Amino acid sequence: MSDAPVLELTHVDSGYGEVQVLDDLTLHLNPEEIVCLIGPNGAGKSTVLKTAFGMLTPWEGTVTYHGDEIGGMAPEDIVREGIGYVPQTDNVFGSLTIEENLRMGGVARKDGLEDVIDRLYDRFPLLDEKRSANASTLSGGQRQVLAFARALVMEPDVLLIDEPSAGLAPNTADEVFGHVQAVNDLETAILMVEQNATKGLGISDRGYVLDQGTVRFEDEASALLDNDDVSKLYLGG
């Protein structure tokens, strides 16, 4: 496998309407690694994911996937390219069954849908047990598992995840982080925004600390956890 990044944002400016959020931001994601984005509220973390996924078009700079420019490409086309996205909220269809949610995740597949859904049921037995239940009946942690699985139906090699532990009890959050690692074990590279910086970095290979729309610190995740400046400013140390 190539050592070249699977996803890169280079000198990106981006925002909403006339409000700039990202300012000359550069970061990358290597094959099969987990990278965590941390920082204060309003730092631009979720905006990075939305820009990478085509929900926002970069004002300046480039977004490349396996070296090809995808900045501003429609999200449905980015999914077909091989990038999945799990938003923080509204990430499953509550009125649909688990089975129907998974099938919705595969609407762009031309073949192999049954096989990939069967493999996901093997990977996530909880979903297999509840496949006929409406997603609205699931707990918060279970809904996150379904959201991960739905994004995996297209077999992406990059998954963007926005705050997977948001609103979850600590034990449930730990279970969800375990599922994030299980997804990564499928050779899926993960770029993750996480409010619990210590937990998020704890399962990551590398991390970026964002502040005011740009990268303030970049390092191995373990080094960021041991960095006194990062700890004082962003980890509550």
mmCIF file of C-alpha atoms in Angstrom:
data_model
loop_
_atom_site.group_PDB
_atom_site.id
_atom_site.type_symbol
_atom_site.label_atom_id
_atom_site.label_comp_id
_atom_site.label_asym_id
_atom_site.label_seq_id
_atom_site.Cartn_x
_atom_site.Cartn_y
_atom_site.Cartn_z
ATOM 1 C CA MET A 1 0.000 0.000 0.000
ATOM 2 C CA SER A 2 1.153 3.513 -0.818
ATOM 3 C CA ASP A 3 2.382 5.677 2.038
ATOM 4 C CA ALA A 4 0.870 8.744 0.371
ATOM 5 C CA PRO A 5 -2.001 10.369 2.284
ATOM 6 C CA VAL A 6 -5.491 9.204 1.379
ATOM 7 C CA LEU A 7 -6.969 12.606 2.238
ATOM 8 C CA GLU A 8 -5.335 16.049 2.316
ATOM 9 C CA LEU A 9 -6.582 19.552 2.960
ATOM 10 C CA THR A 10 -3.960 22.084 1.882
ATOM 11 C CA HIS A 11 -4.080 25.815 2.690
ATOM 12 C CA VAL A 12 -7.863 25.666 2.937
ATOM 13 C CA ASP A 13 -10.082 28.647 3.686
ATOM 14 C CA SER A 14 -13.741 27.747 4.178
ATOM 15 C CA GLY A 15 -16.861 28.897 5.962
ATOM 16 C CA TYR A 16 -20.578 29.613 5.869
ATOM 17 C CA GLY A 17 -21.968 32.440 3.755
ATOM 18 C CA GLU A 18 -19.620 35.360 4.371
ATOM 19 C CA VAL A 19 -18.341 33.982 7.684
ATOM 20 C CA GLN A 20 -14.874 32.484 7.394
ATOM 21 C CA VAL A 21 -14.154 29.565 9.737
ATOM 22 C CA LEU A 22 -11.083 27.788 8.342
ATOM 23 C CA ASP A 23 -8.007 29.926 7.796
ATOM 24 C CA ASP A 24 -5.121 28.480 5.762
ATOM 25 C CA LEU A 25 -5.695 25.046 7.271
ATOM 26 C CA THR A 26 -3.477 22.142 6.227
ATOM 27 C CA LEU A 27 -3.763 18.562 7.451
ATOM 28 C CA HIS A 28 -3.639 15.030 6.105
ATOM 29 C CA LEU A 29 -4.830 11.487 6.805
ATOM 30 C CA ASN A 30 -2.645 8.482 6.025
ATOM 31 C CA PRO A 31 -3.913 5.028 5.037
ATOM 32 C CA GLU A 32 -5.465 2.980 7.837
ATOM 33 C CA GLU A 33 -4.747 5.467 10.633
ATOM 34 C CA ILE A 34 -7.018 7.247 13.092
ATOM 35 C CA VAL A 35 -6.511 11.007 13.330
ATOM 36 C CA CYS A 36 -8.365 13.037 15.955
ATOM 37 C CA LEU A 37 -9.211 16.733 15.661
ATOM 38 C CA ILE A 38 -9.545 18.517 19.003
ATOM 39 C CA GLY A 39 -9.872 22.119 20.104
ATOM 40 C CA PRO A 40 -12.297 24.575 21.692
ATOM 41 C CA ASN A 41 -15.860 25.101 20.529
ATOM 42 C CA GLY A 42 -15.925 27.144 17.354
ATOM 43 C CA ALA A 43 -12.388 26.125 16.352
ATOM 44 C CA GLY A 44 -13.608 24.770 13.008
ATOM 45 C CA LYS A 45 -13.361 21.048 13.664
ATOM 46 C CA SER A 46 -16.723 20.055 12.174
ATOM 47 C CA THR A 47 -16.165 22.523 9.343
ATOM 48 C CA VAL A 48 -13.092 20.510 8.343
ATOM 49 C CA LEU A 49 -15.244 17.401 7.923
ATOM 50 C CA LYS A 50 -17.977 19.253 6.047
ATOM 51 C CA THR A 51 -15.432 20.774 3.687
ATOM 52 C CA ALA A 52 -13.770 17.403 3.089
ATOM 53 C CA PHE A 53 -17.167 15.809 2.398
ATOM 54 C CA GLY A 54 -18.356 18.430 -0.085
ATOM 55 C CA MET A 55 -20.992 19.984 2.140
ATOM 56 C CA LEU A 56 -18.926 23.181 1.943
ATOM 57 C CA THR A 57 -16.816 24.311 -1.001
ATOM 58 C CA PRO A 58 -13.365 25.581 -0.042
ATOM 59 C CA TRP A 59 -12.878 29.283 -0.773
ATOM 60 C CA GLU A 60 -9.168 28.755 -1.221
ATOM 61 C CA GLY A 61 -6.851 25.747 -1.162
ATOM 62 C CA THR A 62 -7.352 22.143 -2.188
ATOM 63 C CA VAL A 63 -8.985 18.985 -0.895
ATOM 64 C CA THR A 64 -7.528 15.838 -2.438
ATOM 65 C CA TYR A 65 -8.434 12.161 -2.117
ATOM 66 C CA HIS A 66 -5.688 9.775 -3.270
ATOM 67 C CA GLY A 67 -4.147 12.812 -4.953
ATOM 68 C CA ASP A 68 -7.258 13.786 -6.930
ATOM 69 C CA GLU A 69 -8.997 17.100 -6.308
ATOM 70 C CA ILE A 70 -12.452 16.666 -4.734
ATOM 71 C CA GLY A 71 -12.975 20.140 -3.244
ATOM 72 C CA GLY A 72 -16.555 21.190 -3.910
ATOM 73 C CA MET A 73 -17.585 17.842 -5.379
ATOM 74 C CA ALA A 74 -21.133 16.825 -4.405
ATOM 75 C CA PRO A 75 -21.341 14.618 -1.284
ATOM 76 C CA GLU A 76 -23.083 11.806 -3.169
ATOM 77 C CA ASP A 77 -20.166 11.701 -5.613
ATOM 78 C CA ILE A 78 -17.637 11.776 -2.775
ATOM 79 C CA VAL A 79 -19.392 8.745 -1.252
ATOM 80 C CA ARG A 80 -18.979 6.912 -4.546
ATOM 81 C CA GLU A 81 -15.296 7.835 -4.577
ATOM 82 C CA GLY A 82 -14.768 6.076 -1.224
ATOM 83 C CA ILE A 83 -15.317 8.527 1.621
ATOM 84 C CA GLY A 84 -18.022 7.999 4.248
ATOM 85 C CA TYR A 85 -19.371 10.528 6.751
ATOM 86 C CA VAL A 86 -21.076 10.068 10.114
ATOM 87 C CA PRO A 87 -22.512 13.393 11.319
ATOM 88 C CA GLN A 88 -22.997 14.140 14.998
ATOM 89 C CA THR A 89 -26.803 14.369 14.751
ATOM 90 C CA ASP A 90 -29.489 13.048 12.411
ATOM 91 C CA ASN A 91 -27.179 10.224 11.389
ATOM 92 C CA VAL A 92 -29.849 7.498 11.131
ATOM 93 C CA PHE A 93 -33.453 7.375 9.932
ATOM 94 C CA GLY A 94 -35.478 6.794 13.102
ATOM 95 C CA SER A 95 -38.672 5.799 11.274
ATOM 96 C CA LEU A 96 -36.885 3.061 9.312
ATOM 97 C CA THR A 97 -35.749 -0.349 10.522
ATOM 98 C CA ILE A 98 -32.090 -1.182 10.958
ATOM 99 C CA GLU A 99 -32.255 -3.244 7.771
ATOM 100 C CA GLU A 100 -33.807 -0.347 5.869
ATOM 101 C CA ASN A 101 -31.182 2.062 7.205
ATOM 102 C CA LEU A 102 -28.405 -0.184 5.945
ATOM 103 C CA ARG A 103 -30.061 -0.489 2.544
ATOM 104 C CA MET A 104 -30.381 3.284 2.371
ATOM 105 C CA GLY A 105 -26.642 3.469 2.959
ATOM 106 C CA GLY A 106 -26.098 1.321 -0.117
ATOM 107 C CA VAL A 107 -28.390 3.029 -2.619
ATOM 108 C CA ALA A 108 -25.381 3.970 -4.757
ATOM 109 C CA ARG A 109 -24.000 0.412 -4.852
ATOM 110 C CA LYS A 110 -24.339 -1.343 -8.193
ATOM 111 C CA ASP A 111 -23.847 -4.839 -6.782
ATOM 112 C CA GLY A 112 -22.832 -6.783 -3.703
ATOM 113 C CA LEU A 113 -25.297 -5.090 -1.331
ATOM 114 C CA GLU A 114 -26.557 -8.318 0.256
ATOM 115 C CA ASP A 115 -23.055 -9.613 0.873
ATOM 116 C CA VAL A 116 -21.791 -6.409 2.463
ATOM 117 C CA ILE A 117 -24.849 -6.144 4.730
ATOM 118 C CA ASP A 118 -24.341 -9.758 5.834
ATOM 119 C CA ARG A 119 -20.717 -8.962 6.689
ATOM 120 C CA LEU A 120 -21.800 -5.923 8.678
ATOM 121 C CA TYR A 121 -24.280 -8.045 10.639
ATOM 122 C CA ASP A 122 -21.402 -10.409 11.418
ATOM 123 C CA ARG A 123 -19.255 -7.464 12.487
ATOM 124 C CA PHE A 124 -22.008 -5.847 14.590
ATOM 125 C CA PRO A 125 -24.156 -8.656 16.098
ATOM 126 C CA LEU A 126 -26.325 -6.117 17.918
ATOM 127 C CA LEU A 127 -27.668 -4.906 14.581
ATOM 128 C CA ASP A 128 -28.311 -8.464 13.431
ATOM 129 C CA GLU A 129 -30.391 -9.139 16.546
ATOM 130 C CA LYS A 130 -32.478 -5.997 15.999
ATOM 131 C CA ARG A 131 -32.589 -5.832 12.214
ATOM 132 C CA SER A 132 -36.388 -5.513 12.119
ATOM 133 C CA ALA A 133 -36.558 -2.882 14.870
ATOM 134 C CA ASN A 134 -37.010 0.781 14.083
ATOM 135 C CA ALA A 135 -33.886 2.846 14.623
ATOM 136 C CA SER A 136 -35.889 5.128 16.922
ATOM 137 C CA THR A 137 -35.984 2.317 19.501
ATOM 138 C CA LEU A 138 -32.190 2.169 19.807
ATOM 139 C CA SER A 139 -30.153 3.749 22.588
ATOM 140 C CA GLY A 140 -27.729 6.551 21.785
ATOM 141 C CA GLY A 141 -24.770 4.194 21.606
ATOM 142 C CA GLN A 142 -26.671 1.716 19.459
ATOM 143 C CA ARG A 143 -27.674 4.477 17.071
ATOM 144 C CA GLN A 144 -24.013 5.393 16.675
ATOM 145 C CA VAL A 145 -23.180 1.779 15.826
ATOM 146 C CA LEU A 146 -25.930 1.808 13.200
ATOM 147 C CA ALA A 147 -24.611 5.113 11.825
ATOM 148 C CA PHE A 148 -21.122 3.602 11.500
ATOM 149 C CA ALA A 149 -22.489 0.491 9.798
ATOM 150 C CA ARG A 150 -24.645 2.505 7.404
ATOM 151 C CA ALA A 151 -21.612 4.543 6.349
ATOM 152 C CA LEU A 152 -19.647 1.313 5.797
ATOM 153 C CA VAL A 153 -22.136 -0.178 3.336
ATOM 154 C CA MET A 154 -20.287 1.601 0.528
ATOM 155 C CA GLU A 155 -16.997 0.114 1.838
ATOM 156 C CA PRO A 156 -15.136 3.434 2.103
ATOM 157 C CA ASP A 157 -11.427 3.543 2.800
ATOM 158 C CA VAL A 158 -11.892 6.888 4.582
ATOM 159 C CA LEU A 159 -14.523 7.596 7.232
ATOM 160 C CA LEU A 160 -15.202 11.054 8.660
ATOM 161 C CA ILE A 161 -16.801 10.908 12.131
ATOM 162 C CA ASP A 162 -18.140 13.960 13.972
ATOM 163 C CA GLU A 163 -18.102 13.676 17.793
ATOM 164 C CA PRO A 164 -19.053 10.003 18.207
ATOM 165 C CA SER A 165 -19.314 10.241 22.015
ATOM 166 C CA ALA A 166 -21.493 13.377 22.159
ATOM 167 C CA GLY A 167 -24.309 13.005 24.680
ATOM 168 C CA LEU A 168 -23.330 9.491 25.723
ATOM 169 C CA ALA A 169 -22.677 8.172 29.225
ATOM 170 C CA PRO A 170 -18.990 7.364 29.866
ATOM 171 C CA ASN A 171 -19.426 3.574 29.654
ATOM 172 C CA THR A 172 -21.436 3.856 26.451
ATOM 173 C CA ALA A 173 -18.876 6.264 25.013
ATOM 174 C CA ASP A 174 -16.128 3.728 25.711
ATOM 175 C CA GLU A 175 -18.116 1.108 23.794
ATOM 176 C CA VAL A 176 -18.524 3.483 20.867
ATOM 177 C CA PHE A 177 -14.779 4.205 20.827
ATOM 178 C CA GLY A 178 -14.262 0.437 20.704
ATOM 179 C CA HIS A 179 -16.452 0.332 17.611
ATOM 180 C CA VAL A 180 -14.432 3.157 16.061
ATOM 181 C CA GLN A 181 -11.345 0.993 16.514
ATOM 182 C CA ALA A 182 -13.204 -1.992 15.028
ATOM 183 C CA VAL A 183 -14.034 0.086 11.958
ATOM 184 C CA ASN A 184 -10.370 1.069 11.690
ATOM 185 C CA ASP A 185 -9.463 -2.631 11.850
ATOM 186 C CA LEU A 186 -11.326 -2.980 8.539
ATOM 187 C CA GLU A 187 -8.440 -0.959 7.014
ATOM 188 C CA THR A 188 -10.571 2.180 7.019
ATOM 189 C CA ALA A 189 -8.714 5.415 7.743
ATOM 190 C CA ILE A 190 -10.643 7.632 10.160
ATOM 191 C CA LEU A 191 -10.632 11.404 10.580
ATOM 192 C CA MET A 192 -12.556 12.065 13.785
ATOM 193 C CA VAL A 193 -13.712 15.160 15.634
ATOM 194 C CA GLU A 194 -14.082 14.443 19.339
ATOM 195 C CA GLN A 195 -15.118 16.633 22.268
ATOM 196 C CA ASN A 196 -13.516 14.261 24.784
ATOM 197 C CA ALA A 197 -9.971 15.052 23.720
ATOM 198 C CA THR A 198 -8.302 12.616 26.102
ATOM 199 C CA LYS A 199 -10.441 9.664 25.021
ATOM 200 C CA GLY A 200 -10.263 10.598 21.352
ATOM 201 C CA LEU A 201 -6.489 10.925 21.323
ATOM 202 C CA GLY A 202 -6.265 7.743 23.376
ATOM 203 C CA ILE A 203 -7.429 5.617 20.419
ATOM 204 C CA SER A 204 -5.730 7.702 17.713
ATOM 205 C CA ASP A 205 -2.413 7.511 15.899
ATOM 206 C CA ARG A 206 -2.044 11.253 15.385
ATOM 207 C CA GLY A 207 -3.885 14.407 16.295
ATOM 208 C CA TYR A 208 -4.363 18.033 15.344
ATOM 209 C CA VAL A 209 -5.316 20.809 17.739
ATOM 210 C CA LEU A 210 -7.387 23.457 16.003
ATOM 211 C CA ASP A 211 -7.968 26.980 17.238
ATOM 212 C CA GLN A 212 -9.616 29.833 15.341
ATOM 213 C CA GLY A 213 -9.811 27.770 12.169
ATOM 214 C CA THR A 214 -6.186 26.773 11.853
ATOM 215 C CA VAL A 215 -3.807 24.107 13.185
ATOM 216 C CA ARG A 216 -2.043 25.126 16.412
ATOM 217 C CA PHE A 217 -0.436 21.777 17.234
ATOM 218 C CA GLU A 218 0.184 18.606 15.227
ATOM 219 C CA ASP A 219 1.854 15.459 16.565
ATOM 220 C CA GLU A 220 1.534 11.809 17.448
ATOM 221 C CA ALA A 221 -1.516 11.394 19.669
ATOM 222 C CA SER A 222 0.554 10.221 22.634
ATOM 223 C CA ALA A 223 2.825 13.252 22.313
ATOM 224 C CA LEU A 224 -0.129 15.637 22.308
ATOM 225 C CA LEU A 225 -1.434 13.999 25.468
ATOM 226 C CA ASP A 226 1.973 14.581 27.092
ATOM 227 C CA ASN A 227 2.340 18.150 25.820
ATOM 228 C CA ASP A 228 2.019 20.586 28.738
ATOM 229 C CA ASP A 229 0.823 23.454 26.539
ATOM 230 C CA VAL A 230 -1.852 21.306 24.916
ATOM 231 C CA SER A 231 -2.880 19.973 28.317
ATOM 232 C CA LYS A 232 -3.240 23.414 29.899
ATOM 233 C CA LEU A 233 -5.037 24.990 26.962
ATOM 234 C CA TYR A 234 -7.241 22.177 25.641
ATOM 235 C CA LEU A 235 -7.284 19.179 27.966
ATOM 236 C CA GLY A 236 -8.078 20.916 31.245
ATOM 237 C CA GLY A 237 -4.704 19.996 32.724
#
